[in-house]
Amino acid sequence: MGCNTNCGLLTVATVGAVVAILGGILIPVGKYFVRETIKKEVVLENGTIGYENWILPGSTIYREFWVFDVQNPEDVMENGSPPILKQKGPYTYKMRYLPKENIMEHEDATLSYLQPNIIIFQPDKSVGPENDTFTTLNLAIVAAPALFKNGFLQTLMNIWMKSSKSNFLQTRTVKEILWGYEDPFLKKLPIIKIDRVVGVFYPYNGTFDGPYRIYSGKDDINKKGTIVTFNNSRTLQYWTSYCNMVNGTDATSFHPFVQKSEKLYFFSSDVCRSVFATFQKDVIVKDIPLYRFTVPPSSSASSVTNPDNICFCTDWEITYNCSVSGFLDISSCKQGKPVYLSSPHFLNVDQREFKYVKGLEPNKKEHSTFLDVEPITGLTLTFAKRLQVNLLVRPNLKITALRNVKHHFYFPILWLNESAIISDEKAEFFRSKVTNKIKLLQLLQLALMIVGSVTFLGFLFAFFICKGKNPK
């Protein structure tokens, strides 16, 4: 009888051990099936989930603008005092709601396409209408001497500036500042061939970004979405050396199975360069665990702090021998116009620049750029791209409107937040197809291991107790 009891206990313990081992075996087996399923669905090929989301993002993308209004215009123009700025916003626009165009599949496992630029005002998400007015920098007055450096020509331009009653500052509507207006000074230029319409983002609606050519991931899933060429070139023409390289994806997605230890590279035509983001923290968005990656301050640091940025330095005098942090000169990307990008409110900008502009209040939480990436699929489910557009203002004795400028400085025009968050419908779909299945597999693995281990140890313990009571 004792033997039968002992044998029964030992058999049950053995079964428990087998169950625990089965749970352990499910870990690599489960991971294998998850990997194969993900690889199949994220590849950019007609019929996959990845392809459908690539053609037209499932999340609505908005671009919010905060425009800076000069509070002391007379003091600035008459005495060269630092402008006191006050932001107002957001003025919100819906964008990227049209599918990619001219999509072509190539034999080398690449896809080429054009991204339509389209934007529409959203009154219900804005603080006011597009005809709200702001006192801001006169874009044409500041850009003209940067485009035409000849002293005699600048003297002639000054005559046309005064005859058009153009000043250092001007009052314009939000719509004009963003999307363009016919400038009165430029209209008077008799010989110079130049577009008479100016605006921070002119032209935009009806234009295209690209063409792009990217890897589909069919031959190597780790290259999925990586940009091969932009504007039919592997490199840019704005910088020198390696700064001209087009690296990474367009940031809407990355390769699957993203690790916290890696840098995620992406290219943005808005900033005319490639940048990278590093892991910051785990976040949960709509019950989906994500990795938050942020663009570090080192990406815009001076070459003194980050020597890798030396090829982004374009003017040794303006940047004090490339020691000024936080600005990116994209003038070569903007037909020579003195446009400089920074983080909003001069976040991570050299402190000495704050003495030339008043009213800025940098905030790391509100003004940093981040990407929330689902690590299994590599899809970006939430993001916020935050940039500030500034114009470099230089003193110029030949131009009356610039004579009172005492020192060169970066004049903030506006800052933007381009963002998206996965919709409730898409989040539910994602949870059902990815997150919940992975959770179920993990729970099954854990349950088998726990039940098996407890059964094994419990009945093994009982076996030894029973055996002690019934020795041979």
Short mmCIF file of C-alpha atoms in Angstrom, two decimals:
data_model
loop_
_atom_site.label_atom_id
_atom_site.label_comp_id
_atom_site.label_asym_id
_atom_site.label_seq_id
_atom_site.Cartn_x
_atom_site.Cartn_y
_atom_site.Cartn_z
CA MET A 1 0.00 0.00 0.00
CA GLY A 2 2.86 2.34 0.95
CA CYS A 3 4.59 1.64 -2.32
CA ASN A 4 1.45 2.43 -4.27
CA THR A 5 1.04 5.73 -2.40
CA ASN A 6 4.70 6.60 -2.89
CA CYS A 7 4.57 5.70 -6.57
CA GLY A 8 1.43 7.79 -7.02
CA LEU A 9 2.98 10.82 -5.34
CA LEU A 10 6.14 10.44 -7.36
CA THR A 11 4.13 10.17 -10.58
CA VAL A 12 2.17 13.35 -9.82
CA ALA A 13 5.41 15.16 -8.94
CA THR A 14 6.87 14.03 -12.23
CA VAL A 15 3.80 15.33 -14.08
CA GLY A 16 4.23 18.66 -12.28
CA ALA A 17 7.85 18.82 -13.37
CA VAL A 18 6.83 18.12 -16.96
CA VAL A 19 4.20 20.89 -16.81
CA ALA A 20 6.79 23.34 -15.43
CA ILE A 21 9.26 22.36 -18.15
CA LEU A 22 6.50 22.78 -20.75
CA GLY A 23 5.93 26.33 -19.47
CA GLY A 24 9.66 26.99 -19.83
CA ILE A 25 9.72 25.52 -23.33
CA LEU A 26 6.83 27.79 -24.34
CA ILE A 27 9.01 30.85 -23.74
CA PRO A 28 11.38 30.36 -26.71
CA VAL A 29 8.70 28.63 -28.78
CA GLY A 30 6.22 31.43 -28.10
CA LYS A 31 8.82 34.07 -28.87
CA TYR A 32 9.58 32.33 -32.17
CA PHE A 33 5.93 32.34 -33.27
CA VAL A 34 5.51 35.97 -32.14
CA ARG A 35 8.59 36.99 -34.12
CA GLU A 36 7.47 35.20 -37.26
CA THR A 37 3.96 36.68 -37.05
CA ILE A 38 5.27 40.20 -36.45
CA LYS A 39 7.77 39.91 -39.31
CA LYS A 40 4.97 38.87 -41.62
CA GLU A 41 2.62 41.71 -40.62
CA VAL A 42 4.99 44.69 -40.36
CA VAL A 43 6.75 44.20 -43.70
CA LEU A 44 5.70 46.88 -46.19
CA GLU A 45 3.93 44.64 -48.67
CA ASN A 46 0.43 44.92 -50.05
CA GLY A 47 -1.99 43.10 -47.74
CA THR A 48 -0.10 43.47 -44.45
CA ILE A 49 -1.12 45.59 -41.47
CA GLY A 50 2.16 47.48 -41.73
CA TYR A 51 1.51 48.40 -45.36
CA GLU A 52 -2.00 49.72 -44.67
CA ASN A 53 -0.75 51.95 -41.85
CA TRP A 54 2.20 53.09 -43.95
CA ILE A 55 0.12 54.31 -46.89
CA LEU A 56 -2.10 56.40 -44.62
CA PRO A 57 -1.37 56.74 -40.89
CA GLY A 58 -4.16 55.45 -38.70
CA SER A 59 -3.74 58.35 -36.26
CA THR A 60 -4.71 61.93 -37.04
CA ILE A 61 -1.68 64.21 -37.17
CA TYR A 62 -2.07 67.78 -35.96
CA ARG A 63 0.34 70.69 -36.18
CA GLU A 64 -0.19 73.32 -33.48
CA PHE A 65 1.41 76.76 -33.70
CA TRP A 66 2.19 79.28 -31.00
CA VAL A 67 3.01 82.67 -32.50
CA PHE A 68 5.13 85.25 -30.67
CA ASP A 69 3.74 88.79 -30.38
CA VAL A 70 6.13 91.70 -29.73
CA GLN A 71 4.91 93.70 -26.72
CA ASN A 72 7.28 96.69 -27.10
CA PRO A 73 7.47 97.37 -30.87
CA GLU A 74 8.32 101.10 -30.67
CA ASP A 75 11.13 100.52 -28.18
CA VAL A 76 12.56 97.76 -30.36
CA MET A 77 12.50 99.78 -33.59
CA GLU A 78 13.57 103.15 -32.16
CA ASN A 79 16.08 102.11 -29.49
CA GLY A 80 17.17 98.63 -30.52
CA SER A 81 15.85 97.21 -27.23
CA PRO A 82 15.39 93.45 -26.82
CA PRO A 83 11.92 92.43 -28.00
CA ILE A 84 9.57 91.34 -25.22
CA LEU A 85 7.65 88.37 -26.58
CA LYS A 86 4.33 86.89 -25.59
CA GLN A 87 3.11 83.67 -27.17
CA LYS A 88 -0.45 82.96 -28.21
CA GLY A 89 -1.76 79.60 -29.37
CA PRO A 90 -2.39 76.99 -30.32
CA TYR A 91 -3.58 77.61 -33.86
CA THR A 92 -4.19 74.04 -34.94
CA TYR A 93 -4.11 72.40 -38.36
CA LYS A 94 -4.85 68.87 -39.48
CA MET A 95 -2.20 67.40 -41.76
CA ARG A 96 -1.03 64.20 -43.47
CA TYR A 97 -4.58 62.98 -44.05
CA LEU A 98 -3.99 62.06 -47.70
CA PRO A 99 -2.38 58.75 -48.70
CA LYS A 100 1.10 58.58 -50.18
CA GLU A 101 1.24 59.01 -53.93
CA ASN A 102 3.27 57.60 -56.84
CA ILE A 103 3.97 54.41 -54.89
CA MET A 104 6.24 52.07 -56.82
CA GLU A 105 7.61 48.68 -55.77
CA HIS A 106 11.12 47.87 -56.96
CA GLU A 107 12.92 44.57 -57.43
CA ASP A 108 15.54 45.37 -54.78
CA ALA A 109 12.90 45.21 -52.01
CA THR A 110 12.43 48.98 -51.93
CA LEU A 111 9.44 51.29 -52.33
CA SER A 112 9.41 54.84 -53.68
CA TYR A 113 6.70 57.42 -53.04
CA LEU A 114 5.73 61.06 -52.64
CA GLN A 115 4.22 62.46 -49.43
CA PRO A 116 1.52 65.09 -50.16
CA ASN A 117 1.75 68.27 -48.10
CA ILE A 118 -1.77 69.27 -47.15
CA ILE A 119 -3.05 71.16 -44.16
CA ILE A 120 -6.46 72.43 -43.01
CA PHE A 121 -7.32 74.80 -40.17
CA GLN A 122 -9.16 73.39 -37.14
CA PRO A 123 -11.14 76.24 -35.50
CA ASP A 124 -12.47 74.03 -32.69
CA LYS A 125 -8.92 73.17 -31.59
CA SER A 126 -7.57 76.73 -31.85
CA VAL A 127 -7.58 79.76 -29.54
CA GLY A 128 -8.78 82.06 -32.28
CA PRO A 129 -9.34 82.46 -36.03
CA GLU A 130 -6.61 82.60 -38.66
CA ASN A 131 -7.14 86.35 -39.01
CA ASP A 132 -5.82 87.02 -35.48
CA THR A 133 -3.03 89.60 -35.84
CA PHE A 134 0.49 89.66 -34.38
CA THR A 135 3.33 92.14 -34.30
CA THR A 136 6.31 90.21 -35.55
CA LEU A 137 9.53 90.47 -37.51
CA ASN A 138 9.39 91.73 -41.09
CA LEU A 139 10.57 88.59 -42.87
CA ALA A 140 11.52 90.29 -46.16
CA ILE A 141 13.50 93.11 -44.51
CA VAL A 142 15.67 90.66 -42.59
CA ALA A 143 16.06 88.13 -45.41
CA ALA A 144 16.93 90.59 -48.19
CA PRO A 145 20.46 91.53 -47.01
CA ALA A 146 21.22 87.85 -46.37
CA LEU A 147 20.19 86.98 -49.94
CA PHE A 148 21.85 89.99 -51.59
CA LYS A 149 25.13 90.84 -49.91
CA ASN A 150 26.34 93.44 -52.43
CA GLY A 151 26.60 96.80 -50.62
CA PHE A 152 25.43 98.94 -53.56
CA LEU A 153 22.43 96.67 -54.10
CA GLN A 154 21.56 96.90 -50.41
CA THR A 155 21.61 100.70 -50.67
CA LEU A 156 19.13 100.53 -53.57
CA MET A 157 16.97 98.06 -51.67
CA ASN A 158 16.84 100.48 -48.75
CA ILE A 159 15.23 103.07 -51.06
CA TRP A 160 12.53 100.60 -52.09
CA MET A 161 12.02 99.54 -48.46
CA LYS A 162 11.39 103.14 -47.39
CA SER A 163 9.12 103.86 -50.35
CA SER A 164 7.00 100.83 -49.40
CA LYS A 165 6.98 102.01 -45.75
CA SER A 166 8.42 98.69 -44.62
CA ASN A 167 9.78 98.62 -41.06
CA PHE A 168 11.77 96.20 -38.92
CA LEU A 169 8.52 94.94 -37.35
CA GLN A 170 5.12 94.50 -38.97
CA THR A 171 1.59 93.37 -38.10
CA ARG A 172 0.30 90.30 -39.89
CA THR A 173 -2.40 87.68 -39.47
CA VAL A 174 -1.67 84.11 -38.43
CA LYS A 175 -2.58 82.91 -41.91
CA GLU A 176 -0.19 85.39 -43.54
CA ILE A 177 2.69 84.61 -41.19
CA LEU A 178 2.35 80.87 -41.72
CA TRP A 179 1.28 80.42 -45.32
CA GLY A 180 2.35 83.60 -47.07
CA TYR A 181 1.48 87.15 -48.17
CA GLU A 182 2.59 89.45 -50.97
CA ASP A 183 5.25 91.68 -49.46
CA PRO A 184 5.00 95.43 -50.35
CA PHE A 185 8.79 95.91 -50.44
CA LEU A 186 9.39 92.93 -52.71
CA LYS A 187 6.62 94.14 -55.03
CA LYS A 188 8.65 97.29 -55.68
CA LEU A 189 11.83 95.52 -56.73
CA PRO A 190 12.08 96.43 -60.46
CA ILE A 191 14.79 94.09 -61.74
CA ILE A 192 15.62 91.39 -59.15
CA LYS A 193 13.89 88.11 -59.86
CA ILE A 194 12.52 86.91 -56.54
CA ASP A 195 9.22 85.50 -55.32
CA ARG A 196 7.11 88.41 -54.03
CA VAL A 197 5.23 86.13 -51.60
CA VAL A 198 6.82 85.35 -48.24
CA GLY A 199 5.69 83.23 -45.29
CA VAL A 200 7.32 80.95 -42.74
CA PHE A 201 5.96 77.82 -44.48
CA TYR A 202 5.31 79.21 -47.94
CA PRO A 203 4.72 77.29 -50.16
CA TYR A 204 3.12 74.29 -48.46
CA ASN A 205 -0.41 73.25 -49.49
CA GLY A 206 -0.36 71.41 -52.78
CA THR A 207 3.36 70.61 -52.64
CA PHE A 208 5.06 67.24 -52.03
CA ASP A 209 7.72 65.99 -49.68
CA GLY A 210 10.16 63.70 -51.44
CA PRO A 211 10.44 61.59 -53.48
CA TYR A 212 11.53 59.00 -50.91
CA ARG A 213 12.83 55.51 -51.51
CA ILE A 214 12.80 53.12 -48.55
CA TYR A 215 13.39 49.45 -47.77
CA SER A 216 10.20 47.39 -47.55
CA GLY A 217 11.73 44.81 -45.19
CA LYS A 218 10.98 41.89 -47.51
CA ASP A 219 14.62 40.82 -47.72
CA ASP A 220 15.68 42.02 -44.25
CA ILE A 221 13.06 43.00 -41.68
CA ASN A 222 15.66 44.98 -39.72
CA LYS A 223 15.93 47.45 -42.62
CA LYS A 224 12.18 48.01 -42.87
CA GLY A 225 11.35 51.69 -43.42
CA THR A 226 14.99 52.78 -43.64
CA ILE A 227 15.38 55.58 -46.18
CA VAL A 228 17.56 54.67 -49.15
CA THR A 229 17.31 58.00 -50.99
CA PHE A 230 15.64 61.38 -50.50
CA ASN A 231 15.07 63.54 -53.59
CA ASN A 232 16.78 60.76 -55.57
CA SER A 233 20.02 61.14 -53.62
CA ARG A 234 21.66 59.15 -50.85
CA THR A 235 23.01 62.35 -49.29
CA LEU A 236 21.91 65.93 -48.70
CA GLN A 237 23.53 69.03 -50.12
CA TYR A 238 23.21 71.33 -47.11
CA TRP A 239 26.16 70.40 -44.94
CA THR A 240 29.66 69.01 -45.15
CA SER A 241 31.00 65.52 -44.55
CA TYR A 242 28.85 62.97 -42.69
CA CYS A 243 26.24 65.55 -41.66
CA ASN A 244 24.81 65.17 -45.19
CA MET A 245 23.97 61.50 -44.61
CA VAL A 246 20.31 60.46 -44.70
CA ASN A 247 20.02 58.03 -41.79
CA GLY A 248 17.16 55.97 -40.40
CA THR A 249 13.42 56.02 -41.14
CA ASP A 250 10.85 58.81 -41.30
CA ALA A 251 10.12 58.16 -37.58
CA THR A 252 6.63 56.74 -38.16
CA SER A 253 8.04 53.25 -37.63
CA PHE A 254 11.28 51.40 -36.98
CA HIS A 255 12.44 47.80 -37.21
CA PRO A 256 10.56 45.32 -34.98
CA PHE A 257 11.87 44.21 -31.58
CA VAL A 258 13.32 47.59 -30.58
CA GLN A 259 15.78 47.52 -27.68
CA LYS A 260 16.10 50.18 -24.98
CA SER A 261 19.86 50.30 -25.47
CA GLU A 262 19.80 51.42 -29.11
CA LYS A 263 19.64 54.79 -30.83
CA LEU A 264 16.71 55.28 -33.18
CA TYR A 265 17.77 57.32 -36.21
CA PHE A 266 15.30 59.22 -38.35
CA PHE A 267 15.35 61.87 -41.07
CA SER A 268 13.13 64.95 -41.14
CA SER A 269 12.93 67.22 -44.17
CA ASP A 270 11.60 69.95 -41.85
CA VAL A 271 14.96 70.19 -40.11
CA CYS A 272 16.98 69.25 -43.20
CA ARG A 273 19.00 66.60 -41.38
CA SER A 274 18.97 63.22 -39.67
CA VAL A 275 18.75 63.00 -35.88
CA PHE A 276 18.53 60.24 -33.31
CA ALA A 277 16.53 59.54 -30.18
CA THR A 278 17.51 57.60 -27.07
CA PHE A 279 15.39 55.68 -24.58
CA GLN A 280 14.00 57.77 -21.72
CA LYS A 281 11.35 55.69 -19.94
CA ASP A 282 8.54 53.13 -20.19
CA VAL A 283 5.07 54.56 -20.78
CA ILE A 284 1.60 53.08 -21.22
CA VAL A 285 -0.74 54.64 -23.78
CA LYS A 286 -4.29 53.27 -24.01
CA ASP A 287 -3.20 50.06 -22.23
CA ILE A 288 -0.33 49.50 -24.67
CA PRO A 289 3.20 49.36 -23.16
CA LEU A 290 5.56 51.64 -25.11
CA TYR A 291 9.16 52.85 -25.02
CA ARG A 292 9.57 56.61 -24.95
CA PHE A 293 12.55 57.84 -26.95
CA THR A 294 13.58 61.50 -26.82
CA VAL A 295 15.93 63.62 -28.90
CA PRO A 296 18.82 64.41 -26.50
CA PRO A 297 20.29 67.91 -26.05
CA SER A 298 23.54 66.61 -27.56
CA SER A 299 21.89 66.58 -31.00
CA SER A 300 21.93 70.40 -31.05
CA ALA A 301 24.91 70.95 -28.76
CA SER A 302 27.88 73.01 -29.88
CA SER A 303 30.87 71.23 -31.36
CA VAL A 304 32.73 72.12 -28.16
CA THR A 305 30.34 69.88 -26.23
CA ASN A 306 29.68 67.39 -29.02
CA PRO A 307 32.52 67.30 -31.61
CA ASP A 308 30.31 65.25 -33.96
CA ASN A 309 28.28 68.42 -34.63
CA ILE A 310 31.19 70.35 -36.16
CA CYS A 311 29.85 69.85 -39.69
CA PHE A 312 26.56 71.53 -38.72
CA CYS A 313 28.45 74.72 -37.82
CA THR A 314 28.21 77.12 -40.77
CA ASP A 315 29.39 80.47 -39.41
CA TRP A 316 32.30 80.68 -36.98
CA GLU A 317 31.76 84.37 -36.22
CA ILE A 318 28.05 84.21 -35.41
CA THR A 319 28.51 81.08 -33.30
CA TYR A 320 31.60 82.34 -31.44
CA ASN A 321 33.87 79.71 -32.97
CA CYS A 322 31.06 77.12 -32.97
CA SER A 323 30.57 77.34 -29.21
CA VAL A 324 26.86 78.30 -29.24
CA SER A 325 24.47 75.43 -28.47
CA GLY A 326 20.87 74.91 -29.46
CA PHE A 327 20.59 76.38 -32.98
CA LEU A 328 20.61 74.79 -36.41
CA ASP A 329 21.32 77.03 -39.39
CA ILE A 330 19.12 75.74 -42.21
CA SER A 331 19.65 78.73 -44.52
CA SER A 332 21.23 76.51 -47.19
CA CYS A 333 18.04 74.43 -47.08
CA LYS A 334 15.85 77.57 -47.39
CA GLN A 335 17.36 79.26 -50.45
CA GLY A 336 19.73 81.35 -48.33
CA LYS A 337 17.12 82.86 -46.01
CA PRO A 338 18.60 83.23 -42.48
CA VAL A 339 16.36 80.61 -40.85
CA TYR A 340 17.61 79.01 -37.63
CA LEU A 341 15.79 76.24 -35.80
CA SER A 342 15.83 75.58 -32.08
CA SER A 343 13.72 73.90 -29.45
CA PRO A 344 10.73 76.02 -28.33
CA HIS A 345 11.50 78.93 -26.01
CA PHE A 346 15.25 78.35 -26.52
CA LEU A 347 15.22 75.09 -24.56
CA ASN A 348 18.85 73.82 -24.42
CA VAL A 349 20.08 77.05 -26.04
CA ASP A 350 23.21 78.83 -24.84
CA GLN A 351 22.26 81.17 -21.96
CA ARG A 352 24.01 84.19 -23.48
CA GLU A 353 21.33 84.33 -26.20
CA PHE A 354 18.59 85.10 -23.67
CA LYS A 355 19.81 88.66 -23.12
CA TYR A 356 18.74 89.66 -26.64
CA VAL A 357 15.15 88.36 -26.34
CA LYS A 358 12.80 88.58 -23.37
CA GLY A 359 9.72 86.58 -22.39
CA LEU A 360 10.88 83.05 -23.22
CA GLU A 361 10.20 80.32 -20.66
CA PRO A 362 11.74 76.98 -21.67
CA ASN A 363 10.07 73.91 -20.22
CA LYS A 364 11.53 70.44 -20.77
CA LYS A 365 8.18 68.65 -20.54
CA GLU A 366 6.32 70.95 -22.93
CA HIS A 367 9.12 71.73 -25.38
CA SER A 368 10.97 68.42 -25.91
CA THR A 369 10.55 66.08 -28.88
CA PHE A 370 9.65 62.45 -28.16
CA LEU A 371 8.55 59.23 -29.85
CA ASP A 372 6.52 56.50 -28.12
CA VAL A 373 7.44 53.27 -29.88
CA GLU A 374 5.75 49.90 -29.46
CA PRO A 375 8.86 47.70 -29.10
CA ILE A 376 7.51 44.45 -30.58
CA THR A 377 6.30 45.92 -33.89
CA GLY A 378 8.53 49.00 -33.98
CA LEU A 379 5.53 51.22 -34.76
CA THR A 380 5.43 54.78 -33.41
CA LEU A 381 2.02 55.07 -31.76
CA THR A 382 2.46 58.52 -30.21
CA PHE A 383 4.85 61.35 -30.96
CA ALA A 384 5.43 65.06 -30.52
CA LYS A 385 7.86 66.99 -32.73
CA ARG A 386 8.52 70.43 -31.29
CA LEU A 387 10.47 73.10 -33.15
CA GLN A 388 10.92 76.84 -33.03
CA VAL A 389 11.52 78.96 -36.13
CA ASN A 390 13.88 81.90 -35.65
CA LEU A 391 15.44 84.39 -38.05
CA LEU A 392 18.98 85.63 -37.57
CA VAL A 393 18.95 89.44 -37.39
CA ARG A 394 22.18 91.32 -38.14
CA PRO A 395 22.95 95.03 -37.81
CA ASN A 396 23.16 96.79 -41.19
CA LEU A 397 24.01 100.47 -41.60
CA LYS A 398 22.92 100.51 -45.26
CA ILE A 399 19.34 99.56 -44.40
CA THR A 400 17.43 102.06 -42.29
CA ALA A 401 15.14 99.45 -40.73
CA LEU A 402 18.19 97.57 -39.37
CA ARG A 403 20.37 100.50 -38.24
CA ASN A 404 19.19 100.41 -34.63
CA VAL A 405 19.99 96.71 -34.23
CA LYS A 406 22.93 96.71 -31.81
CA HIS A 407 24.02 93.09 -32.02
CA HIS A 408 23.16 90.04 -34.08
CA PHE A 409 20.53 87.84 -32.43
CA TYR A 410 18.00 85.10 -33.13
CA PHE A 411 14.46 86.46 -33.37
CA PRO A 412 11.74 83.85 -32.51
CA ILE A 413 8.76 83.91 -34.88
CA LEU A 414 6.76 80.89 -33.70
CA TRP A 415 7.03 77.37 -32.40
CA LEU A 416 5.13 74.29 -33.39
CA ASN A 417 4.06 70.96 -31.97
CA GLU A 418 3.39 68.32 -34.60
CA SER A 419 1.81 65.40 -32.79
CA ALA A 420 -0.39 62.34 -33.02
CA ILE A 421 -1.73 59.69 -30.68
CA ILE A 422 -3.18 56.35 -31.72
CA SER A 423 -6.97 56.51 -31.98
CA ASP A 424 -9.22 54.47 -29.69
CA GLU A 425 -10.30 52.32 -32.64
CA LYS A 426 -6.73 51.64 -33.77
CA ALA A 427 -5.64 51.03 -30.16
CA GLU A 428 -8.36 48.39 -29.72
CA PHE A 429 -7.32 46.76 -32.99
CA PHE A 430 -3.66 46.82 -31.93
CA ARG A 431 -4.42 45.34 -28.51
CA SER A 432 -6.48 42.51 -30.03
CA LYS A 433 -3.91 41.66 -32.68
CA VAL A 434 -0.67 42.17 -30.74
CA THR A 435 -0.72 43.19 -27.08
CA ASN A 436 -3.44 40.87 -25.78
CA LYS A 437 -2.06 37.83 -27.60
CA ILE A 438 1.41 38.42 -26.18
CA LYS A 439 -0.05 38.92 -22.69
CA LEU A 440 -2.07 35.70 -23.03
CA LEU A 441 1.01 33.77 -24.09
CA GLN A 442 3.02 35.18 -21.19
CA LEU A 443 0.24 34.35 -18.70
CA LEU A 444 0.02 30.81 -20.07
CA GLN A 445 3.77 30.39 -19.73
CA LEU A 446 3.74 31.77 -16.19
CA ALA A 447 0.70 29.69 -15.14
CA LEU A 448 2.21 26.45 -16.44
CA MET A 449 5.52 27.14 -14.72
CA ILE A 450 3.87 28.05 -11.40
CA VAL A 451 1.35 25.22 -11.40
CA GLY A 452 3.96 22.72 -12.54
CA SER A 453 6.55 23.87 -10.02
CA VAL A 454 4.09 23.92 -7.09
CA THR A 455 2.75 20.48 -8.06
CA PHE A 456 6.23 19.05 -8.42
CA LEU A 457 7.56 20.44 -5.13
CA GLY A 458 4.35 19.71 -3.18
CA PHE A 459 4.00 16.10 -4.22
CA LEU A 460 7.74 15.49 -4.03
CA PHE A 461 7.67 16.77 -0.45
CA ALA A 462 4.65 14.53 0.29
CA PHE A 463 6.48 11.58 -1.25
CA PHE A 464 9.44 11.98 1.12
CA ILE A 465 7.09 12.42 4.14
CA CYS A 466 5.17 9.31 3.18
CA LYS A 467 8.33 7.36 2.56
CA GLY A 468 9.62 8.35 6.01
CA LYS A 469 6.50 7.00 7.62
CA ASN A 470 6.65 3.73 5.66
CA PRO A 471 10.32 2.76 5.47
CA LYS A 472 11.23 -0.61 3.89
#
